[in-house]
Short mmCIF file of C-alpha atoms in Angstrom, two decimals:
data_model
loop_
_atom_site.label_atom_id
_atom_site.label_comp_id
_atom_site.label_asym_id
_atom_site.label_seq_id
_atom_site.Cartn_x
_atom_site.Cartn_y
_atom_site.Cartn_z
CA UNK Q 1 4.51 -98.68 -193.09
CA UNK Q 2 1.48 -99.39 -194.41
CA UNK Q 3 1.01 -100.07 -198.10
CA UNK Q 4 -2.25 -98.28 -199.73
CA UNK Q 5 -3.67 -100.45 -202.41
CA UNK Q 6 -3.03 -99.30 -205.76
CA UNK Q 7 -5.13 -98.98 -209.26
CA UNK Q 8 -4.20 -101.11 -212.18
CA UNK Q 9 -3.88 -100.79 -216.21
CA UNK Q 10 -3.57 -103.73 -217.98
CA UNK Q 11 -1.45 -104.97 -220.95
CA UNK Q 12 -0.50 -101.42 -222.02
CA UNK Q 13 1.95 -102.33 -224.64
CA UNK Q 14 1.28 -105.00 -226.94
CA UNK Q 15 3.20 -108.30 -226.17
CA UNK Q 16 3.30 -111.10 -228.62
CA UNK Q 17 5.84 -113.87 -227.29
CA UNK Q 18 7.38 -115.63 -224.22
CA UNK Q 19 11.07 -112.86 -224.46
CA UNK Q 20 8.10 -109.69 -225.01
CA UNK Q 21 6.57 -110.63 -221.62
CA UNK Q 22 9.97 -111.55 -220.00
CA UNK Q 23 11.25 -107.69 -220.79
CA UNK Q 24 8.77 -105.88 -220.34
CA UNK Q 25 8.29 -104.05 -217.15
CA UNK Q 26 5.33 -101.67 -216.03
CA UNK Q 27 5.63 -98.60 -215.27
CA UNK Q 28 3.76 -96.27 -212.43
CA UNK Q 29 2.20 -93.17 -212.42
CA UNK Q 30 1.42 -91.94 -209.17
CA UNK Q 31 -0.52 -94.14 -207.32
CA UNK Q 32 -1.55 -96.44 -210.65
CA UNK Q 33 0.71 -99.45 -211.67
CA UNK Q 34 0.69 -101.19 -215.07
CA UNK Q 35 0.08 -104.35 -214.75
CA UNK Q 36 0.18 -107.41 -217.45
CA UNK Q 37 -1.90 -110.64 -216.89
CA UNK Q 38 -1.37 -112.53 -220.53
CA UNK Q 39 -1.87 -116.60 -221.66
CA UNK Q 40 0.27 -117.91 -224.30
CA UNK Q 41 -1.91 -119.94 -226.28
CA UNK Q 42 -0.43 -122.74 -228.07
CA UNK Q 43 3.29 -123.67 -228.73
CA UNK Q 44 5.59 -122.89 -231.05
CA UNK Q 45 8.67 -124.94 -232.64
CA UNK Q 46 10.76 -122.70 -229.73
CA UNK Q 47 8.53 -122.77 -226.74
CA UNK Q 48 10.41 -125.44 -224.45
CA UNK Q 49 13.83 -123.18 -225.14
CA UNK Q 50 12.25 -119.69 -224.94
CA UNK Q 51 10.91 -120.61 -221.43
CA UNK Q 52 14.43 -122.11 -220.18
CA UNK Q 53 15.69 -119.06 -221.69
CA UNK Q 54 13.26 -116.50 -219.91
CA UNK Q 55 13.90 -118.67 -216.96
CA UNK Q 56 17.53 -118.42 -216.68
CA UNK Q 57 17.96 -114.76 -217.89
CA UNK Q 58 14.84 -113.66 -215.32
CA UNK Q 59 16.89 -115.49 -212.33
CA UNK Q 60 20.04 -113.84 -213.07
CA UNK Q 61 18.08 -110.64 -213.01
CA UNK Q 62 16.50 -111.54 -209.47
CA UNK Q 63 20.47 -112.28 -208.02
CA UNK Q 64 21.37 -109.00 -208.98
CA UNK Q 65 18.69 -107.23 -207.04
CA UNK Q 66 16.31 -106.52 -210.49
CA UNK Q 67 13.21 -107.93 -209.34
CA UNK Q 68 11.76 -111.40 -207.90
CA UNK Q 69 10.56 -113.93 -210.76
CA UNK Q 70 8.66 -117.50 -210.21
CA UNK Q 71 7.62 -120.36 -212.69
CA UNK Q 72 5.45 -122.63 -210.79
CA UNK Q 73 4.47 -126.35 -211.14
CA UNK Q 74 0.80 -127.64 -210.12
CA UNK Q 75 -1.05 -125.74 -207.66
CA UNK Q 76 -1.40 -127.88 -204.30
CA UNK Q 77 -4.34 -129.46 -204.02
CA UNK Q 78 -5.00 -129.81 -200.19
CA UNK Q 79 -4.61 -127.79 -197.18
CA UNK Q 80 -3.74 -129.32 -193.89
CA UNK Q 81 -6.25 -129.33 -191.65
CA UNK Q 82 -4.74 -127.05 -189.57
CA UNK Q 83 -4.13 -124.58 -191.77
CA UNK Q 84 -7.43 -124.48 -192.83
CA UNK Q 85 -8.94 -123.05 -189.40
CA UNK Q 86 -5.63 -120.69 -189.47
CA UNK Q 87 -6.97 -119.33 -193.12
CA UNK Q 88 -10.48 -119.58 -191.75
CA UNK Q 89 -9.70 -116.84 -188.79
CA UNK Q 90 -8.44 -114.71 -191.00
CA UNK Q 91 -11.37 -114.59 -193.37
CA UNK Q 92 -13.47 -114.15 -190.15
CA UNK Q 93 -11.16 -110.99 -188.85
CA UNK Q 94 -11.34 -109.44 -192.63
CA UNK Q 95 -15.34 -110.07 -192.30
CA UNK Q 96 -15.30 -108.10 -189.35
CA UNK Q 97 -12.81 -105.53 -190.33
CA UNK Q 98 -15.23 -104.46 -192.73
CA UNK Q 99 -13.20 -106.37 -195.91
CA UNK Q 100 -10.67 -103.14 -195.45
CA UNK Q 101 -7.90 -105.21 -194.37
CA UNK Q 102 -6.51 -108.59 -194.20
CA UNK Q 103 -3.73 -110.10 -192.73
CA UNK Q 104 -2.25 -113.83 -192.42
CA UNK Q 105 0.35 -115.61 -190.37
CA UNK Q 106 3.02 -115.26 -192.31
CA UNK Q 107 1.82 -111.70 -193.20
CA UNK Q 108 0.76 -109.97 -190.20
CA UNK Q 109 -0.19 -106.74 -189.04
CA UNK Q 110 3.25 -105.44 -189.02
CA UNK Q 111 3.81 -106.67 -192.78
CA UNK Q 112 2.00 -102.99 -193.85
CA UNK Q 113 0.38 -104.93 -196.42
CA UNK Q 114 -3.47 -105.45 -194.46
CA UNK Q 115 -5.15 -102.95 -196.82
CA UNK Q 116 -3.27 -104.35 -200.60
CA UNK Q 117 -4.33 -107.79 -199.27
CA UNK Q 118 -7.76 -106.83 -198.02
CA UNK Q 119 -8.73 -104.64 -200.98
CA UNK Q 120 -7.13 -107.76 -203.58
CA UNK Q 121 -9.16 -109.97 -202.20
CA UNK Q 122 -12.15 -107.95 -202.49
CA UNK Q 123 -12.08 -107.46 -206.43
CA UNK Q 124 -11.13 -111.16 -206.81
CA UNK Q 125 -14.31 -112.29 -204.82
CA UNK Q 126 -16.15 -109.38 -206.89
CA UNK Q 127 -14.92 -111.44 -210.07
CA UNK Q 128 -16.02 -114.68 -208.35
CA UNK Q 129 -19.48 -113.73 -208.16
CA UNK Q 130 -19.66 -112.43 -211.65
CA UNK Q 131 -18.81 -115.92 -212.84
CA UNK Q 132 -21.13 -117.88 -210.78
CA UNK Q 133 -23.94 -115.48 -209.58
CA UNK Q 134 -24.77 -115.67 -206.09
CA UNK Q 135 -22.89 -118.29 -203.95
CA UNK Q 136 -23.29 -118.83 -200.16
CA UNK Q 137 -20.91 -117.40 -197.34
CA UNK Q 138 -19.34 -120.86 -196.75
CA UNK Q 139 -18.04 -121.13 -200.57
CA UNK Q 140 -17.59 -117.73 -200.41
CA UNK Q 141 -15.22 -118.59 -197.37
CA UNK Q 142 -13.41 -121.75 -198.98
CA UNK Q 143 -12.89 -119.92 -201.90
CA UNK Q 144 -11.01 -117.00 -199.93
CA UNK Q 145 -9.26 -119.26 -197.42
CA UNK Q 146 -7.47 -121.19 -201.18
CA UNK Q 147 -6.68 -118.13 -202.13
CA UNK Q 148 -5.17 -117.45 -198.96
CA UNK Q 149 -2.98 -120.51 -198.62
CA UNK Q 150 -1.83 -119.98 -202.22
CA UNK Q 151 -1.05 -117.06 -201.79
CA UNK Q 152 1.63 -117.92 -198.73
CA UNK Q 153 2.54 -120.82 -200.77
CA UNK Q 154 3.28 -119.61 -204.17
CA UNK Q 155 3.32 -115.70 -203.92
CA UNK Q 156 4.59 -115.01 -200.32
CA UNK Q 157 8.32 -113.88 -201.70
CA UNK Q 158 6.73 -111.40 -203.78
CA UNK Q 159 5.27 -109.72 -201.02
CA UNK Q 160 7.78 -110.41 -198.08
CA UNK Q 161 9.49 -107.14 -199.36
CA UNK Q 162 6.86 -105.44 -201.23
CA UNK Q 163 8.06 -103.02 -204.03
CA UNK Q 164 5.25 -101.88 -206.63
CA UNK Q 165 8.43 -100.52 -208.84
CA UNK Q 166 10.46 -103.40 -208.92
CA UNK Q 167 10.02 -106.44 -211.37
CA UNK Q 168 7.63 -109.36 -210.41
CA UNK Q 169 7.20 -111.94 -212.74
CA UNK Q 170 4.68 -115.01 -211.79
CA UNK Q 171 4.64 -118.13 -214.65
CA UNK Q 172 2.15 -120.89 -214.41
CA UNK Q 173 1.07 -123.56 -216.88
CA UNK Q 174 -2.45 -125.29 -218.12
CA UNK Q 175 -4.44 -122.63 -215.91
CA UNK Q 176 -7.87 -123.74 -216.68
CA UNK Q 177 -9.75 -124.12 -213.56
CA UNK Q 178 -11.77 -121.53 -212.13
CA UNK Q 179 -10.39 -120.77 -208.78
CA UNK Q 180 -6.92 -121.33 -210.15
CA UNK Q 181 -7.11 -118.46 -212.88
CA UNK Q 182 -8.89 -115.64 -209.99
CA UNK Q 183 -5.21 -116.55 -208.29
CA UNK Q 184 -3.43 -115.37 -210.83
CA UNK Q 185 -5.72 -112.60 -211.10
CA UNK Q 186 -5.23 -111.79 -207.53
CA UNK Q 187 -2.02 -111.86 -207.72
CA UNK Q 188 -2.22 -108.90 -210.84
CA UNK Q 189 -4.32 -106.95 -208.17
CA UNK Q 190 -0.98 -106.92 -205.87
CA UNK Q 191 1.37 -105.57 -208.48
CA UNK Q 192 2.63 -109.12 -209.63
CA UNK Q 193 2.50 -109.19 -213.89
CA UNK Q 194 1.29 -113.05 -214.86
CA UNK Q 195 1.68 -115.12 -217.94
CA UNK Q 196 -0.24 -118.11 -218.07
CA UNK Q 197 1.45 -120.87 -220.52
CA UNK Q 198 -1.85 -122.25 -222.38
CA UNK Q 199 -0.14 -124.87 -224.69
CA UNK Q 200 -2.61 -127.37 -224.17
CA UNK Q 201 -5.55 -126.09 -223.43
CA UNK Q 202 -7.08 -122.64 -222.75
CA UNK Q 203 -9.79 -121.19 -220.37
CA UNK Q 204 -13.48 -121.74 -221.11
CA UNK Q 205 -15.97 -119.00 -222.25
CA UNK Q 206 -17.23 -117.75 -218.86
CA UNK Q 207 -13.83 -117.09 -217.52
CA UNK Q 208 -13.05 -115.26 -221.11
CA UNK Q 209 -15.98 -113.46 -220.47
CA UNK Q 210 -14.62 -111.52 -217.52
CA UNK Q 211 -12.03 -110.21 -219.67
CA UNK Q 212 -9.49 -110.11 -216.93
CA UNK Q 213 -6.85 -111.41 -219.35
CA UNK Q 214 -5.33 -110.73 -222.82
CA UNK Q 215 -3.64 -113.71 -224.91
CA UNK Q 216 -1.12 -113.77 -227.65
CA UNK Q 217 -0.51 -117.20 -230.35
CA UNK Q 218 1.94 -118.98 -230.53
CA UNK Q 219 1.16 -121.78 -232.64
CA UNK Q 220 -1.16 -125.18 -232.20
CA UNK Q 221 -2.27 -126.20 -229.37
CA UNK Q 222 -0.16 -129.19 -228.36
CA UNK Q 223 2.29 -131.22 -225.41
CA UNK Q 224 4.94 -129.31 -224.43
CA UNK Q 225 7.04 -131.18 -221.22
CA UNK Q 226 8.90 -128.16 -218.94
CA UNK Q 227 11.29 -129.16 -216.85
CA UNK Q 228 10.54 -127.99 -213.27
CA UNK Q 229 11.74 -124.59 -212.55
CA UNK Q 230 14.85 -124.86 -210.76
CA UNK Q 231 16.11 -121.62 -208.77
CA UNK Q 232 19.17 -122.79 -207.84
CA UNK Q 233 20.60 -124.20 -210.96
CA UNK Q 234 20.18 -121.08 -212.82
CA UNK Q 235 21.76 -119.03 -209.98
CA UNK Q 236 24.70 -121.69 -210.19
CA UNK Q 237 24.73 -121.36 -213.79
CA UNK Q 238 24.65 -117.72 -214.15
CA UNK Q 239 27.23 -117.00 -211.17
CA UNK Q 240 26.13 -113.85 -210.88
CA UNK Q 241 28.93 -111.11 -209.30
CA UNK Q 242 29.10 -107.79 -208.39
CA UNK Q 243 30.58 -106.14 -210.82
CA UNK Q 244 31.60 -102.68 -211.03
CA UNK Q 245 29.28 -100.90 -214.32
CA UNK Q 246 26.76 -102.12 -216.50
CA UNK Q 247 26.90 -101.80 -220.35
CA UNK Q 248 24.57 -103.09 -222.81
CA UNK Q 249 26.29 -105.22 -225.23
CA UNK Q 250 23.67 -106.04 -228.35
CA UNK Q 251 24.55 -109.26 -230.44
CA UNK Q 252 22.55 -109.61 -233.40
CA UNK Q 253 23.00 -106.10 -235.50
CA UNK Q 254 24.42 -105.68 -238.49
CA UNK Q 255 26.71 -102.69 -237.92
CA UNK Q 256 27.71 -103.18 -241.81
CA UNK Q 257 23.90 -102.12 -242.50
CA UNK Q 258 23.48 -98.85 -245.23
CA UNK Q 259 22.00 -95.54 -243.21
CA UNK Q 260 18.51 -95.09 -243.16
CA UNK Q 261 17.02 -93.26 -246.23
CA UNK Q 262 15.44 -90.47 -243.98
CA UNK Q 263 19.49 -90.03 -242.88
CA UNK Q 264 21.23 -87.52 -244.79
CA UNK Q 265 25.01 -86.96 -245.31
CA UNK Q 266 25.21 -83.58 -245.24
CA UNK Q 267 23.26 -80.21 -244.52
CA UNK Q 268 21.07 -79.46 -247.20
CA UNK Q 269 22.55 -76.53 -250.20
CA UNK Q 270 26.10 -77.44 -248.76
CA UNK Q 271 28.61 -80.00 -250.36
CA UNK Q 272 30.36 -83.14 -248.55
CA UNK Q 273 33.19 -81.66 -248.58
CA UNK Q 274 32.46 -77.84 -247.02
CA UNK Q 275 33.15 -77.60 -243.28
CA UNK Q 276 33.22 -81.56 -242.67
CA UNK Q 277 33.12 -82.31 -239.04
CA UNK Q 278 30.99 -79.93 -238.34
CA UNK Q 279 27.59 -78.25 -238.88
CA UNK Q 280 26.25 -74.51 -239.34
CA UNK Q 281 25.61 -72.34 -235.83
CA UNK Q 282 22.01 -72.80 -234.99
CA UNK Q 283 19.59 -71.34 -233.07
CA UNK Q 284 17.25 -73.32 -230.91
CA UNK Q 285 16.00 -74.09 -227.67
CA UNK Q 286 18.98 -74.39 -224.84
CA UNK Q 287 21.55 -73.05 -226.89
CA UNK Q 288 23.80 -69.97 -225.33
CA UNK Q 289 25.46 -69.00 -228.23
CA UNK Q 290 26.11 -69.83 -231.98
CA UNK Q 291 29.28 -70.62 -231.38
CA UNK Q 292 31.14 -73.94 -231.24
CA UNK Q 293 32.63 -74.96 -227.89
CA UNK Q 294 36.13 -75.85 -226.99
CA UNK Q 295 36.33 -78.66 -225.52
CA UNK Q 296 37.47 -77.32 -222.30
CA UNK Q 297 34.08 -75.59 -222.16
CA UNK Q 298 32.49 -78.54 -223.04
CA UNK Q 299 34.56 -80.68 -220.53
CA UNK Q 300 32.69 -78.24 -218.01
CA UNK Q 301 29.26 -79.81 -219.29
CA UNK Q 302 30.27 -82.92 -217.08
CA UNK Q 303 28.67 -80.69 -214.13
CA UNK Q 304 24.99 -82.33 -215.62
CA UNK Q 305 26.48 -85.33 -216.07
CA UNK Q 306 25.58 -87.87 -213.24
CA UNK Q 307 27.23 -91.26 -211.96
CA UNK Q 308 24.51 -93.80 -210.78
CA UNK Q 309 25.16 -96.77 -208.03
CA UNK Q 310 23.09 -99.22 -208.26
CA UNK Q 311 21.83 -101.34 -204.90
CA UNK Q 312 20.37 -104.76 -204.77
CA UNK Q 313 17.60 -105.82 -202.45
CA UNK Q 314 20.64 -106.27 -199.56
CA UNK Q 315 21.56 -102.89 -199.96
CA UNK Q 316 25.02 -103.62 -201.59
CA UNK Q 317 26.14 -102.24 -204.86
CA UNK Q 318 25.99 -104.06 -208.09
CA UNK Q 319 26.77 -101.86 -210.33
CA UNK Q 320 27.13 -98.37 -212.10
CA UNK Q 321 26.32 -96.56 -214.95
CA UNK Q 322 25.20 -92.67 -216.02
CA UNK Q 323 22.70 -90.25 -216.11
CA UNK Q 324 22.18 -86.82 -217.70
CA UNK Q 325 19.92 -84.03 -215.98
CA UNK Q 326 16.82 -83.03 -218.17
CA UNK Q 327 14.89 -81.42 -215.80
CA UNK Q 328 15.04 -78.67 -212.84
CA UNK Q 329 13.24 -80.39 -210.73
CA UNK Q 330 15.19 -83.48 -210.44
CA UNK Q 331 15.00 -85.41 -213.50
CA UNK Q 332 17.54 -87.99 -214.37
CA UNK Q 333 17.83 -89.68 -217.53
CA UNK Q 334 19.82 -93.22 -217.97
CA UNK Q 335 19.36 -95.90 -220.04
CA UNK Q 336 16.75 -98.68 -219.07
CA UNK Q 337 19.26 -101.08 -218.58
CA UNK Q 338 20.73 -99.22 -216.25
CA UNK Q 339 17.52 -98.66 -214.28
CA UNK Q 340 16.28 -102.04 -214.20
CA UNK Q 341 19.08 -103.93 -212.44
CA UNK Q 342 18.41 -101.14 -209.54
CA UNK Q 343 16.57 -101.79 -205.69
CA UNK Q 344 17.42 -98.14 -205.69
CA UNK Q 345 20.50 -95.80 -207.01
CA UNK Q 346 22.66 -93.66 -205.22
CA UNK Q 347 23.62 -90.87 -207.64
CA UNK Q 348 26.77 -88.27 -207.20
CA UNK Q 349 26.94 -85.25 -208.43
CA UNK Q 350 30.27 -83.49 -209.70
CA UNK Q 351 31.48 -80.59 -206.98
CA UNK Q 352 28.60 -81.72 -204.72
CA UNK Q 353 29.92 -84.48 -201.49
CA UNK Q 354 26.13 -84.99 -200.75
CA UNK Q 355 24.89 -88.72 -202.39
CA UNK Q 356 21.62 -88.80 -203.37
CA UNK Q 357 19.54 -91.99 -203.02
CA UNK Q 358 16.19 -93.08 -204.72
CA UNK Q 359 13.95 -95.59 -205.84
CA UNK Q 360 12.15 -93.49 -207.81
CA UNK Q 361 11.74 -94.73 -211.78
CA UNK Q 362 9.40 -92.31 -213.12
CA UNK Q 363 9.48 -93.50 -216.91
CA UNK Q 364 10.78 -96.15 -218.95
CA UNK Q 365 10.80 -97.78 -222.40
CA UNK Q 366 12.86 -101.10 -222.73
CA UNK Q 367 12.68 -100.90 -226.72
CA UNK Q 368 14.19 -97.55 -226.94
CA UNK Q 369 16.39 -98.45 -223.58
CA UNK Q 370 15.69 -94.85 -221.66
CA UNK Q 371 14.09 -94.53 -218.03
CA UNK Q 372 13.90 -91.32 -216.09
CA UNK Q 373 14.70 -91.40 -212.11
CA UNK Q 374 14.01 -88.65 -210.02
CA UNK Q 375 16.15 -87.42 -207.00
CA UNK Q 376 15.17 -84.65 -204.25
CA UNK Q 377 17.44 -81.84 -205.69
CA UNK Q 378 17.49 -79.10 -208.25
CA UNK Q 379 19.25 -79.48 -211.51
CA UNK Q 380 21.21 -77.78 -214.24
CA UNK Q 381 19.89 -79.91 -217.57
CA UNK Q 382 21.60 -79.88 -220.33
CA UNK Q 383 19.64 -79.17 -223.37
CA UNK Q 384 18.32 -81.51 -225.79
CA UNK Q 385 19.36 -80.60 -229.55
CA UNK Q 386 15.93 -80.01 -231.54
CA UNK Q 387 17.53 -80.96 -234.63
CA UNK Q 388 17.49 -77.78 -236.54
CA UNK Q 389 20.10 -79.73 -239.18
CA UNK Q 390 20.63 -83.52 -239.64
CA UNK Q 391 23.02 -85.31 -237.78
CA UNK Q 392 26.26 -85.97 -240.70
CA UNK Q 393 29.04 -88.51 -240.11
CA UNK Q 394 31.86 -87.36 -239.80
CA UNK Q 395 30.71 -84.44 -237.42
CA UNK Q 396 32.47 -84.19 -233.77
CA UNK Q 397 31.03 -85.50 -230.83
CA UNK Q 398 32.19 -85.44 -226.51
CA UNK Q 399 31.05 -87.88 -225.02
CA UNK Q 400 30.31 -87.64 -220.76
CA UNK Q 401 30.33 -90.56 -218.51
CA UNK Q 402 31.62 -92.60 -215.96
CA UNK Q 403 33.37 -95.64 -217.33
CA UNK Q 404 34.64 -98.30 -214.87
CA UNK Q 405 33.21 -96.08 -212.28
CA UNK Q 406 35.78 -93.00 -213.30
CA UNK Q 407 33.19 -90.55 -212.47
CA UNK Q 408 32.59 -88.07 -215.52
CA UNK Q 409 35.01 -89.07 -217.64
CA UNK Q 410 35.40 -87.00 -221.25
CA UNK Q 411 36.59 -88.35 -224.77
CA UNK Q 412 35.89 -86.81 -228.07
CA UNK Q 413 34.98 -88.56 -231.48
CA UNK Q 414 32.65 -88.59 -234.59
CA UNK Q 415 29.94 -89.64 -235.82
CA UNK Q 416 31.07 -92.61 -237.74
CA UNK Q 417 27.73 -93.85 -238.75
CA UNK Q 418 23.79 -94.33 -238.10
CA UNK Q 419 22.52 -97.93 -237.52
CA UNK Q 420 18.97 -99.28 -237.07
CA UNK Q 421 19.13 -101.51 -234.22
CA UNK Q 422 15.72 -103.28 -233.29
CA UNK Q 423 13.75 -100.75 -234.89
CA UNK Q 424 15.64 -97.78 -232.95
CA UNK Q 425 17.57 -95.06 -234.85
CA UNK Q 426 20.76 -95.27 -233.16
CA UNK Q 427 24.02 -92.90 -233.44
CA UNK Q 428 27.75 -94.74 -234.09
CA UNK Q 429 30.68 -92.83 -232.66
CA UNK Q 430 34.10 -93.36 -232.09
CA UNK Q 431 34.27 -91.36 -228.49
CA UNK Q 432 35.90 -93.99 -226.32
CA UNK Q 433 33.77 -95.24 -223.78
CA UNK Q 434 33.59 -98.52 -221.44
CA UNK Q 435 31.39 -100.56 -218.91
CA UNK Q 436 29.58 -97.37 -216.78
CA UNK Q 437 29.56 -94.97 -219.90
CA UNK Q 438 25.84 -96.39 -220.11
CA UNK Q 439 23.40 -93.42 -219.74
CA UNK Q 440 25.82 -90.93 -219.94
CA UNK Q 441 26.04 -87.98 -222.31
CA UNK Q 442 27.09 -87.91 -225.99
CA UNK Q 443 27.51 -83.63 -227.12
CA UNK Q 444 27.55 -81.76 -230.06
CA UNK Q 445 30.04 -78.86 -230.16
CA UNK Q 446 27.31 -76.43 -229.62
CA UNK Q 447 26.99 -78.56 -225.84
CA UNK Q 448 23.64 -80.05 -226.83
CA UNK Q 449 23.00 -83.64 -226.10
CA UNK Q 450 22.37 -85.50 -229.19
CA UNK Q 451 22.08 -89.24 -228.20
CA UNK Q 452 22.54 -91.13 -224.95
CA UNK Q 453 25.16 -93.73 -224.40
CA UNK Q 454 23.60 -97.29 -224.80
CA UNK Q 455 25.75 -99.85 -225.94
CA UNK Q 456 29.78 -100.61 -227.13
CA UNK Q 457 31.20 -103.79 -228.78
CA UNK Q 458 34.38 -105.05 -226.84
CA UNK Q 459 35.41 -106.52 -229.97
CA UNK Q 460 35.76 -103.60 -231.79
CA UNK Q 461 37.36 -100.48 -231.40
CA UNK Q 462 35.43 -97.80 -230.47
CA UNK Q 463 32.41 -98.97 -232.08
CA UNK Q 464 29.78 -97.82 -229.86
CA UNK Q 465 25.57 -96.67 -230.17
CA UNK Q 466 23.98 -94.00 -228.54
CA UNK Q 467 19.70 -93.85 -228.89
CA UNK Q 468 19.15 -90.41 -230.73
CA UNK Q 469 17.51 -87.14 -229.80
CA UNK Q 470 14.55 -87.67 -231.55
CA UNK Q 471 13.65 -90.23 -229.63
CA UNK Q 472 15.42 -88.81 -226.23
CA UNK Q 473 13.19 -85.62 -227.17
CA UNK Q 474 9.57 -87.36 -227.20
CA UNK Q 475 10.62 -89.51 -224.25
CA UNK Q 476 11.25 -86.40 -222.16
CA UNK Q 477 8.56 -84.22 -223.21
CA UNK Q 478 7.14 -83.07 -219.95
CA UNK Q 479 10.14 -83.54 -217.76
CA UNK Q 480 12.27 -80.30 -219.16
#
C-alpha cells in the first residue's frame, strides 16, 4: 500500500509546558494532519522531573499499543563509509525519479512509504535553500544523504508501521545546528510531532526566520543534566498488562468544591422542594414525547449504546470501554481516553453478532476527554439534551455502559452534584459504574443523553463525573 503524502497544520492548540506537549495529540481531517514542532526554551525549577515524567507515562502509552514515543541523545556525527555510497544511491534514484519518490534500505519499495519520503524530503531541501541561498548539487547531496541516515537511525520505528492517526512523539535536546533542526523538521513533514528541549541555548535568527517552529518559556536559560532515555526501564517500571477496561481516574480535584455560579438548583419560578428528582416535560430536539420514561423503556436505550475493544499494534486487546451513537452515518462518541490507548477498536453492537472494526478517530479533544470514531454502519443516535432547563441535583439519571466488559450494563442514580474539574463542567452522579463504563451513556428520564461517562473514584462510593452536554453538544455539531 502506498502511503500518499499528506498536508500539515502546525501547533493548532496552544501548548505551554513539557505535560501540554506530552498530551496532546493531532487530529486529521481528511487527508491534512496536525502536526506540532515546538522548543522549550529555558528550564524551570521542574524540568529534569517533568521530562522523566513525560518519559515514563509516554512509554507506558507506547506498551499498550497508544502510539510510538522517542527522546534522543546526540545526533551521530559520522556515517560509515559504506553507508554513505548506500545513502548516496538513493539520492541518485530520487534525482532520477523526478524527486516523487524515495526509498532506502531499510525502507524499500515495498515499505509504501516512496512518495511521504520523497515529497518530505523535498520541502526540507526547499527550507535548506531558503536558509542558505543557492548551494551546489554535492551539498545539496550530503545534506540529503544525513538526513537519510538519521532518519534510519533515529526515526526508522516511527515509520516501520506507519500510522498518520496514531501518536508519535520525537524529543531532542540543544538543537541548534542547522542541518540538525531541518531533521526534526523533516520528521514533522512525516506525521511525527517534535519538541525540541532548548534549556541552554536556542536557534539563531536565520533558522527563526523560517518560522518552521513555535516555542513556549519555561524559565532561564540554564544546565539541565537528563539522564539518557531508557526504554526498557520504564517498560520494567510501568509493567504494563492487558487489562480488561479503561477508566479515567483524576487525582487532584476537589470534589468538596461549591457548584459553579452559572449552576442553578432548581428550575426557575419553581421551589426546591416541588417535584425534586425531576424536571418539567420539555420539548426539544430528539425528544418523542413529554413524558418521563420507565426505566424499562429506558433500559431499551442500551440499543445506541456501544462496547469498544481496543487493539494494540499486535492486534491483541488491551482494553475496553463505551461509546454512544450520535450520528446516522456511523458516528461513535467515547471518551478520549478511551480512544487514545487504541491501534484500532472493534465495536459490538447490542442484537447485532456482526463486530465492527476501525481505526478511524475522526475528532478529539484531550481537555474535555471526547473523540468521535466512525464505523461502516448506520446508526440509531440517541439525542443530545439541548438544555431547555438546568441540570438540578437531586434529579434522576440511567446510566449505559459496559463495565468490566458486561456489555450494556444499566444502573440508575442522581445527580449528586456539579464539579469543575480542569476547567471542564462536569456532572456527579451516583449511577454505579466501573472500569469500561468510560464513554458510555449517562440519561435523563426523558432518554436524552446529558453527560458522558468519564471518570469514577474507587475510593468512594459511587462518586463518579460525566463531561456535560454543553460541551458534548458543540463537540458534535456536525456529526448528528
Amino acid at each position: 500500500m502506498e502511503h500518499s503524502y499528506l498536508e500539515k497544520r502546525y501547533n493548532v492548540m496552544e501548548v505551554t509546558s513539557v505535560a501540554g506537549f506530552a498530551h496532546i495529540k493531532g487530529g486529521m481531517n481528511g487527508s491534512c494532519k496536525d502536526v506540532y514542532f515546538l522548543r522549550a526554551v529555558g528550564a524551570n525549577a521542574s524540568f529534569v522531573s517533568d521530562i522523566a515524567k513525560m518519559d515514563k507515562e509516554l512509554t507506558k502509552q507506547m506498551a499498550l499499543g497508544g502510539g510510538i514515543y522517542h527522546r534522543t541523545g546526540p545526533f551521530p556525527r559520522s556515517i560509515p563509509p559504506d553507508e554513505v555510497q548506500a545513502y548516496a544511491a538513493c539520492y541518485e534514484a530520487w534525482e532520477r525519479a523526478g524527486r516523487r519518490r524515495l526509498f532506502t534500505g531499510a525502507l524499500p519499495e515495498a515499505s509504501g512509504m516512496g512518495e511521504l519520503l520523497g515529497t518530505a524530503c523535498l520541502k526540507t531541501l526547499e527550507a535548506y535553500h531558503r536558509n542558505n541561498g543557492n548551494v551546489s548539487q554535492s551539498i545539496e547531496k550530503n545534506f540529503i544523504i544525513k538526513l537519510l541516515y538519521w532518519m534510519d537511525t533515529l526515526a526508522l520505528s516511527y515509520l516501520k508501521n506507519w500510522n498518520p492517526r496514531q501518536s508519535m512523539k520525537f524529543i531532542a535536546q540543544g538543537i541548534v545546528k542547522e542541518q540538525e533542526y531541518l531533521f526534526c523538521y523533516y520528521l514533522t513533514l512525516l506525521g511525527i510531532d517534535v519538541l525540541l528541549l532548548q534549556n541552554e541555548t536556542d536557534i539563531d535568527g536565520r533558522l527563526e526566520g523560517l518560522h518552521l517552529s513555535g516555542k513556549f518559556i519555561l524559565g532561564e536559560m540554564r544546565a539541565a543534566a537528563l539522564e539518557a532515555y531508557d526504554r526498557e526501564k520504564y517498560e520494567k517500571e510501568s509493567r504494563p498488562q492487558p487489562v480488561p477496561a479503561l477508566s479515567a481516574h483524576p487525582q487532584a480535584v476537589d470534589l468538596r468544591r461549591p457548584n459553579p455560579p452559572r449552576r442553578r438548583e432548581s428550575a426557575p419560578g419553581r421551589s426546591a422542594a416541588a417535584g425534586a428528582g425531576s424536571i418539567p416535560a420539555l420539548s426539544g430536539p430528539g425528544r418523542v414525547s413529554g413524558r418521563e420514561l420507565t426505566f424499562e423503556e429506558l433500559a431499551q436505550k442500551a440499543a445506541s449504546v456501544v462496547m469498544i475493544a481496543l487493539h494494540g499494534n499486535n492486534g491483541a486487546v488491551v482494553g475496553s470501554g463505551s461509546g454512544i451513537m450520535i450520528g446516522r452515518d456511523g458516528y461513535i462518541l467515547t471518551n478520549d481516553h478511551v480512544a487514545r490507548h487504541g491501534r484500532f477498536y472493534s465495536v459490538r453492537i447490542e442484537n447485532d453478532q456482526t463486530v465492527y472494526q476501525t481505526d478511524e478517530i475522526i475528532k478529539y479533544n484531550q481537555f474535555l476527554d471526547l473523540a468521535v470514531i466512525r464505523i461502516k454502519r448506520s446508526l440509531e443516535p440517541l439525542p443530545v439534551y439541548q438544555g431547555g432547563r438546568p441540570l438540578v441535583r437531586g434529579q434522576k439519571v440511567v446510566a449505559i455502559g459496559s463495565p468490566l466488559g458486561l456489555f450494556n450494563s444499566v444502573s440508575d442514580g442522581i445527580i449528586s452534584g456539579f464539579r469543575n474539574v480542569r476547567d471542564v463542567d462536569m456532572i456527579q452522579f451516583t449511577a454505579p459504574i466501573s472500569n469500561g463504563s468510560s464513554g458510555g451513556a449517562v440519561l435523563n428520564m426523558y432518554g436524552e443523553v446529558i453527560g458522558v461517562t468519564t471518570s469514577g473514584y474507587d475510593e468512594g462510593q459511587n462518586i463518579n463525573l460525566a463531561v456535560g452536554y454543553e460541551f458534548i453538544n458543540t463537540f458534535v455539531r456536525g456529526f448528528q
